[in-house]
Coordinates of C-alpha atoms in Angstrom, one line a residue:
R15 CA -1.1 26.5 -15.9
S16 CA 2.9 26.9 -16.4
T17 CA 4.0 24.3 -14.0
L18 CA 2.0 22.3 -11.9
F19 CA 3.5 24.1 -8.7
P20 CA 6.7 26.2 -7.6
Y21 CA 9.0 24.1 -6.4
T22 CA 9.7 20.6 -7.6
T23 CA 9.4 17.9 -4.4
L24 CA 7.1 17.8 -1.4
F25 CA 9.1 16.7 1.9
R26 CA 5.9 15.2 3.8
S27 CA 3.5 12.9 2.4
Y28 CA 0.7 15.4 4.1
K29 CA 1.6 17.9 1.6
L30 CA 0.5 15.8 -1.2
Y31 CA -1.6 13.7 0.9
W32 CA -2.9 17.4 1.2
L33 CA -2.7 18.7 -2.7
K34 CA -4.7 15.7 -4.1
G35 CA -7.4 16.2 -1.8
V36 CA -7.9 19.4 -3.2
F37 CA -7.5 18.1 -6.6
D38 CA -9.9 15.9 -5.8
E39 CA -12.4 18.0 -4.3
A40 CA -11.9 20.5 -7.8
I41 CA -12.7 17.6 -9.8
E42 CA -15.8 16.7 -8.3
G43 CA -16.9 19.8 -8.6
N44 CA -16.7 21.6 -5.0
S45 CA -15.3 25.2 -4.6
H46 CA -15.8 25.5 -1.1
V47 CA -14.3 22.6 1.4
T48 CA -13.9 23.0 5.0
F49 CA -10.3 22.4 6.4
E50 CA -11.8 18.9 8.1
R51 CA -13.1 18.1 5.4
L52 CA -9.5 17.3 3.4
A53 CA -7.8 16.2 6.6
A54 CA -10.4 12.9 5.6
R55 CA -9.5 13.3 2.6
M56 CA -5.7 12.6 2.9
V57 CA -6.6 9.7 5.6
A58 CA -8.5 8.4 2.7
S59 CA -6.1 8.6 0.1
A60 CA -3.1 6.7 3.1
W61 CA -5.4 4.3 4.1
Y62 CA -4.4 0.9 1.2
P63 CA -0.1 2.7 1.6
V64 CA -0.9 2.3 5.8
T65 CA -3.8 -0.6 6.7
Y66 CA -3.5 -3.0 3.2
F67 CA 0.2 -3.0 2.2
R68 CA 2.1 -1.2 5.8
L69 CA 4.3 1.5 3.9
N70 CA 6.2 3.6 6.2
L71 CA 5.3 6.9 5.1
G72 CA 8.5 8.6 7.3
A73 CA 9.8 8.0 10.5
T74 CA 7.8 11.4 12.0
D75 CA 5.1 12.0 9.2
M76 CA 1.7 11.6 11.3
L77 CA -0.6 11.0 8.6
T78 CA 0.0 7.5 9.9
D79 CA -1.3 8.2 12.7
A80 CA -4.2 9.5 12.4
V81 CA -4.3 7.2 9.5
L82 CA -4.6 4.2 12.1
C83 CA -6.7 5.8 14.7
A84 CA -8.8 6.2 12.2
Q85 CA -9.2 2.3 11.3
N86 CA -9.4 1.6 14.8
A87 CA -11.9 4.4 16.2
C88 CA -14.2 3.8 13.4
G89 CA -14.3 -0.1 12.8
L90 CA -13.3 -0.5 9.3
P91 CA -12.0 -2.9 6.4
T92 CA -8.6 -2.5 5.5
D93 CA -10.6 -2.9 2.1
A94 CA -13.0 0.2 2.6
G95 CA -14.0 2.9 -0.2
T96 CA -12.8 6.2 -0.3
V97 CA -17.2 7.6 0.3
D98 CA -16.8 6.0 3.9
I99 CA -13.6 6.4 4.7
V100 CA -14.3 10.0 5.2
A101 CA -17.9 9.9 5.5
A102 CA -16.4 8.1 9.2
V103 CA -13.5 10.3 9.9
L104 CA -15.6 13.4 9.8
E105 CA -19.1 11.1 11.7
S106 CA -16.6 10.2 14.0
E107 CA -16.9 11.5 17.8
D108 CA -13.8 9.8 19.2
A109 CA -11.7 12.3 20.8
E110 CA -8.7 11.3 19.9
L111 CA -9.1 10.7 15.5
R112 CA -10.5 14.4 15.8
L113 CA -7.2 15.8 17.8
K114 CA -5.3 13.6 15.3
V115 CA -7.1 14.8 12.3
K116 CA -7.2 18.8 13.1
N117 CA -3.0 18.7 13.9
L118 CA -2.8 17.2 9.9
Y119 CA -4.4 20.7 8.6
K120 CA -2.8 22.7 11.8
Y121 CA 0.1 23.3 9.1
V122 CA -0.3 21.8 5.9
P123 CA -2.6 24.2 4.3
Y124 CA -0.2 27.5 5.0
R125 CA 2.8 25.9 4.3
L126 CA 1.3 23.7 1.5
I127 CA 1.3 27.6 -1.1
R128 CA 4.0 29.3 1.6
P129 CA 6.2 29.6 -2.0
F130 CA 3.6 31.8 -3.7
Y131 CA 4.5 34.6 -0.7
S132 CA 7.9 34.3 -1.0
D133 CA 8.6 37.5 -2.2
R134 CA 6.0 39.2 0.4
F135 CA 8.5 36.9 2.8
D136 CA 11.5 39.3 1.7
E137 CA 9.9 42.0 1.3
A138 CA 9.1 41.4 5.4
R139 CA 12.4 40.5 6.2
A140 CA 13.7 43.3 4.0
E141 CA 11.1 45.7 6.5
G142 CA 13.2 44.5 9.4
R143 CA 9.7 42.8 10.4
R144 CA 10.4 40.5 12.0
V145 CA 9.5 36.4 10.8
S146 CA 10.0 33.2 13.0
E147 CA 8.2 30.2 12.2
A148 CA 5.5 30.9 14.8
M149 CA 4.7 33.4 12.6
V150 CA 4.4 31.9 8.9
N151 CA 0.6 30.8 9.3
G152 CA -0.6 33.9 10.1
L153 CA 1.1 35.8 7.6
V154 CA 0.6 33.0 4.7
A155 CA -3.7 33.8 5.7
S156 CA -3.2 37.6 5.9
F157 CA -0.9 37.6 1.9
N158 CA -3.6 35.2 1.3
R159 CA -6.7 37.5 1.6
D160 CA -4.7 40.4 0.2
D161 CA -3.9 38.8 -2.8
A162 CA -3.5 34.8 -3.8
A163 CA -0.9 35.5 -5.7
G164 CA -1.5 32.3 -8.3
A165 CA -1.9 29.8 -5.8
P166 CA -4.2 26.8 -6.2
Y167 CA -7.1 28.6 -2.8
R168 CA -8.3 30.8 -0.6
F169 CA -8.9 31.0 2.6
D170 CA -12.3 31.5 3.8
A171 CA -14.0 33.9 5.7
D172 CA -13.7 32.0 9.3
G173 CA -10.0 30.2 8.5
L174 CA -11.7 27.0 8.4
G175 CA -11.7 26.4 4.9
I176 CA -10.7 26.8 1.5
E177 CA -12.5 28.5 -1.5
I178 CA -10.8 26.7 -4.4
D179 CA -9.9 29.1 -7.3
A180 CA -11.5 28.7 -10.3
E181 CA -8.4 28.6 -12.5
W182 CA -7.5 26.1 -10.8
A183 CA -10.4 24.4 -10.9
R184 CA -10.5 24.4 -14.8
Y185 CA -6.9 22.9 -15.3
F186 CA -7.7 20.3 -12.3
S187 CA -10.3 19.5 -14.5
D188 CA -8.9 19.6 -18.9
N189 CA -5.5 18.2 -17.1
R190 CA -6.8 15.7 -14.8
H191 CA -5.1 12.9 -16.6
V192 CA -1.5 14.2 -16.4
V193 CA -2.0 16.3 -12.5
Q194 CA -2.7 12.6 -11.4
G195 CA -0.1 11.1 -12.9
W196 CA 1.7 13.8 -11.4
F197 CA 1.1 13.3 -8.3
D198 CA 1.1 9.6 -8.9
S199 CA 5.0 9.8 -9.8
K200 CA 5.9 12.1 -6.5
L201 CA 4.5 9.0 -3.6
V202 CA 5.8 6.7 -5.9
G203 CA 8.9 8.0 -4.9
Y204 CA 8.8 9.7 -1.7
L205 CA 7.5 5.7 -0.4
Q206 CA 10.3 4.4 -2.6
A207 CA 12.6 6.7 -0.7
R208 CA 11.5 5.9 2.7
N209 CA 10.4 2.0 1.4
P210 CA 13.7 0.8 -0.6
S211 CA 13.2 -2.8 0.1
V212 CA 9.3 -3.3 -0.3
P213 CA 8.6 -5.0 -4.0
A214 CA 6.2 -3.3 -6.0
I215 CA 5.6 0.1 -4.8
P216 CA 3.9 1.8 -7.9
L217 CA 1.1 -1.0 -7.1
K218 CA 0.8 -0.4 -3.8
I219 CA -0.6 3.6 -3.5
Y220 CA -4.4 2.4 -4.6
A221 CA -6.5 -0.3 -3.6
P222 CA -5.1 -3.5 -5.1
S223 CA -5.7 -4.9 -9.3
A224 CA -7.9 -8.4 -9.1
R225 CA -5.3 -12.0 -8.5
N226 CA -4.9 -14.3 -11.4
L227 CA -4.7 -18.0 -9.6
T228 CA -5.9 -19.8 -12.8
A229 CA -3.1 -21.3 -13.6
A230 CA -1.7 -22.0 -10.5
R231 CA -5.4 -23.6 -9.6
K232 CA -4.7 -26.0 -13.2
F233 CA -1.5 -27.0 -12.6
W234 CA -2.0 -27.9 -8.1
E235 CA -5.2 -29.7 -9.5
E236 CA -3.3 -32.2 -12.2
A237 CA -0.8 -32.0 -10.1
L238 CA -3.2 -33.9 -7.3
R239 CA -4.8 -35.9 -9.3
D240 CA -1.6 -37.4 -10.2
H241 CA 0.5 -37.6 -7.2
V242 CA -0.1 -37.8 -2.9
F243 CA 0.0 -33.9 -1.6
T244 CA 0.0 -33.1 2.1
D245 CA -0.7 -29.4 3.5
I246 CA 2.2 -28.2 4.2
Y247 CA 0.7 -26.8 7.5
S248 CA -1.6 -29.4 9.0
G249 CA 0.2 -32.6 7.4
A250 CA -3.1 -33.6 6.3
P251 CA -3.5 -35.3 3.0
F252 CA -5.4 -33.7 -0.2
D253 CA -8.6 -36.0 -0.3
E254 CA -11.8 -36.8 0.3
T255 CA -11.1 -37.6 4.1
G256 CA -8.7 -34.2 4.1
F257 CA -11.2 -32.2 2.2
A258 CA -14.2 -33.0 4.3
A259 CA -12.4 -32.3 7.0
H260 CA -10.5 -28.8 6.6
G261 CA -12.3 -27.9 3.4
P262 CA -11.9 -27.4 -0.1
M263 CA -7.9 -26.5 -1.6
G264 CA -7.2 -23.5 -2.6
V265 CA -3.7 -21.9 -3.7
D266 CA -2.3 -19.5 -1.0
H267 CA 0.6 -17.5 -1.2
F268 CA 3.9 -18.2 1.1
I269 CA 4.7 -15.2 1.3
P270 CA 1.5 -12.9 1.1
W271 CA -0.2 -11.2 -1.7
S272 CA -0.5 -8.2 -0.5
F273 CA 3.5 -7.7 -0.2
V274 CA 4.5 -9.0 -3.1
L275 CA 1.4 -7.8 -5.0
H276 CA 2.1 -10.9 -7.6
D277 CA 0.8 -14.3 -7.9
E278 CA 4.1 -16.1 -9.2
S279 CA 3.9 -19.9 -9.2
W280 CA 7.3 -19.9 -6.8
N281 CA 5.1 -18.3 -4.0
L282 CA 2.2 -20.2 -4.1
A283 CA 1.5 -24.1 -2.5
P284 CA -2.4 -26.0 -2.0
M285 CA -3.4 -24.9 1.1
F286 CA -7.7 -25.9 3.0
R287 CA -9.6 -23.0 2.7
D288 CA -9.5 -23.2 6.8
A289 CA -6.3 -22.5 7.5
N290 CA -6.2 -20.1 4.5
S291 CA -8.4 -18.0 5.8
S292 CA -6.9 -18.0 9.8
K293 CA -3.3 -16.7 7.5
G294 CA -5.1 -14.5 5.3
N295 CA -1.8 -12.2 5.0
R296 CA 0.2 -13.0 8.2
L297 CA 3.9 -15.1 7.4
P298 CA 4.3 -18.5 7.3
V299 CA 7.5 -19.9 10.8
L300 CA 10.1 -20.4 7.8
G301 CA 12.2 -22.5 10.4
E302 CA 8.8 -25.3 10.6
Y303 CA 7.4 -24.7 7.0
L304 CA 10.4 -23.6 4.7
R305 CA 11.6 -26.8 3.6
P306 CA 8.2 -29.0 3.5
F307 CA 7.3 -25.8 0.8
C308 CA 10.1 -26.8 -1.3
E309 CA 9.8 -30.2 -1.5
Q310 CA 6.2 -30.1 -2.4
Q311 CA 7.1 -27.7 -5.3
F312 CA 9.8 -29.5 -6.2
D313 CA 7.7 -32.9 -6.1
A314 CA 5.3 -30.8 -8.0
I315 CA 7.4 -30.3 -10.4
L316 CA 9.1 -33.5 -11.8
T317 CA 5.1 -34.8 -11.2
L318 CA 4.3 -32.5 -13.9
R319 CA 7.2 -31.5 -16.4
S320 CA 6.9 -34.3 -18.6
T321 CA 3.2 -33.4 -19.7
G322 CA 4.3 -30.3 -21.7
R323 CA 1.3 -28.3 -20.3
H324 CA 1.8 -25.1 -17.5
R325 CA 4.3 -24.0 -19.5
K326 CA 3.6 -20.5 -18.0
V327 CA 4.0 -22.3 -14.6
F328 CA 7.4 -24.2 -15.5
E329 CA 8.9 -20.2 -16.6
S330 CA 7.8 -18.9 -13.1
Y331 CA 10.0 -21.7 -11.5
A332 CA 13.1 -21.0 -14.2
Q333 CA 13.1 -17.3 -12.8
I334 CA 14.5 -18.5 -9.8
D335 CA 16.1 -21.8 -10.6
S336 CA 17.5 -22.3 -14.5
H337 CA 17.5 -25.7 -13.9
V338 CA 14.2 -26.1 -13.0
M339 CA 13.4 -28.9 -16.4
Q340 CA 17.4 -30.7 -15.7
Y341 CA 16.5 -32.0 -12.4
E342 CA 16.3 -36.1 -11.6
R343 CA 14.7 -36.7 -8.0
T344 CA 17.5 -37.2 -6.3
D345 CA 18.4 -35.5 -3.0
A346 CA 21.1 -33.4 -4.0
A347 CA 18.9 -31.8 -7.0
L348 CA 16.3 -31.4 -3.9
D349 CA 18.9 -29.9 -2.0
S350 CA 19.6 -27.2 -5.0
F351 CA 16.2 -25.9 -5.7
T352 CA 15.4 -25.8 -2.0
G353 CA 18.8 -22.9 -1.7
S354 CA 17.4 -21.9 -4.8
V355 CA 13.9 -21.6 -3.7
T356 CA 15.6 -20.4 0.0
K357 CA 17.4 -17.1 -1.6
V358 CA 13.9 -15.3 -2.6
I359 CA 11.9 -16.6 0.2
V360 CA 14.1 -15.2 2.9
P361 CA 15.0 -11.9 2.3
L362 CA 11.1 -11.2 1.4
H363 CA 10.0 -13.0 4.5
Q364 CA 12.4 -10.6 6.5
I365 CA 11.2 -7.3 5.2
A366 CA 7.9 -8.4 5.3
A367 CA 7.8 -9.2 9.3
N368 CA 10.2 -5.7 9.2
Q369 CA 7.0 -3.9 7.6
G370 CA 4.8 -4.9 10.4
F371 CA 3.8 -7.9 9.1
P372 CA 2.8 -10.7 12.0
I373 CA 4.4 -13.8 12.1
W374 CA 0.9 -17.5 11.6
R375 CA 1.2 -20.1 13.7
P376 CA -1.7 -23.0 12.6
G377 CA -3.9 -23.8 15.7
I378 CA -4.3 -20.1 16.6
D379 CA -7.3 -18.2 16.4
Y380 CA -6.7 -15.1 15.8
A381 CA -8.6 -11.9 16.2
V382 CA -8.6 -8.9 15.8
V383 CA -8.2 -6.6 18.7
R384 CA -9.6 -2.9 19.2
L385 CA -7.4 -1.3 21.4

């Protein structure tokens, strides 16, 4: 097809996700698809941006409500797969979820392809016919039955689904990578506009990639061999006694990885496994833990700086403080380093909190409560 669609922007996420659902079904070789299945596809496609990365889809966007309702009604984890999400939504008998799913396809199947019939709407107005917003769905359906006019699908006879146009299906299949790139570009632009301060938006439209903490783990394992460190949250030392009481050492993201989506060393610290499991993707209380976090980082840097190893780790620290390789073990140097870390951590903490990442306090047993 010469152009993917007769307009350059999609002003609501549900239009983009609906079209993506049509694309995904066509790629799988399905020609007839029910509205309900496409709506379930929408929920699955928006699952990670909403539940895992807590992105804002827009103040008036109904898709977020449908995704969160599906998460509660179906009891699915945040890392659920597309097949499981679609099946759970379709099989659910939860009345609230079924209503929200139905609302997703109340307008979008018609409004998405409305531009293909702009001439027919102009003709109707020229004939003196009244064309109100309440009449749009019926008119689009009528025009679509008479002549698809190049739209990617026709409505089926019972009005509960679509038949994907064969030429569009071939176009999607032959150009799947180009079309997928178009979807990704549009979605990133949409999400970035509604989450202007959130980092790594292009990496938050699908399931996250694997983390790589190898360099940080080697850094902290060596640091613990050469210096006595304590866990900043419990105060327990990283020694045999501490490991026996709290589990082995892990490396944790101070600001959750699901927000920053990177493994930079200046955001990582050693942590006992039991506390790490409790913290999850929650935010530590800055007033209690930021200063100990900075002091621990500073001690580790000065402990290992002269070894000539861990170049990748020290490059990460140098990104936020260019003097990191020159500091001496003085209060003034510690204050300077703390200031550099604070300038980076505090804004990220505030934005993450605004996005809905919860605060974590050690010793509290956190559980998921479904309403």
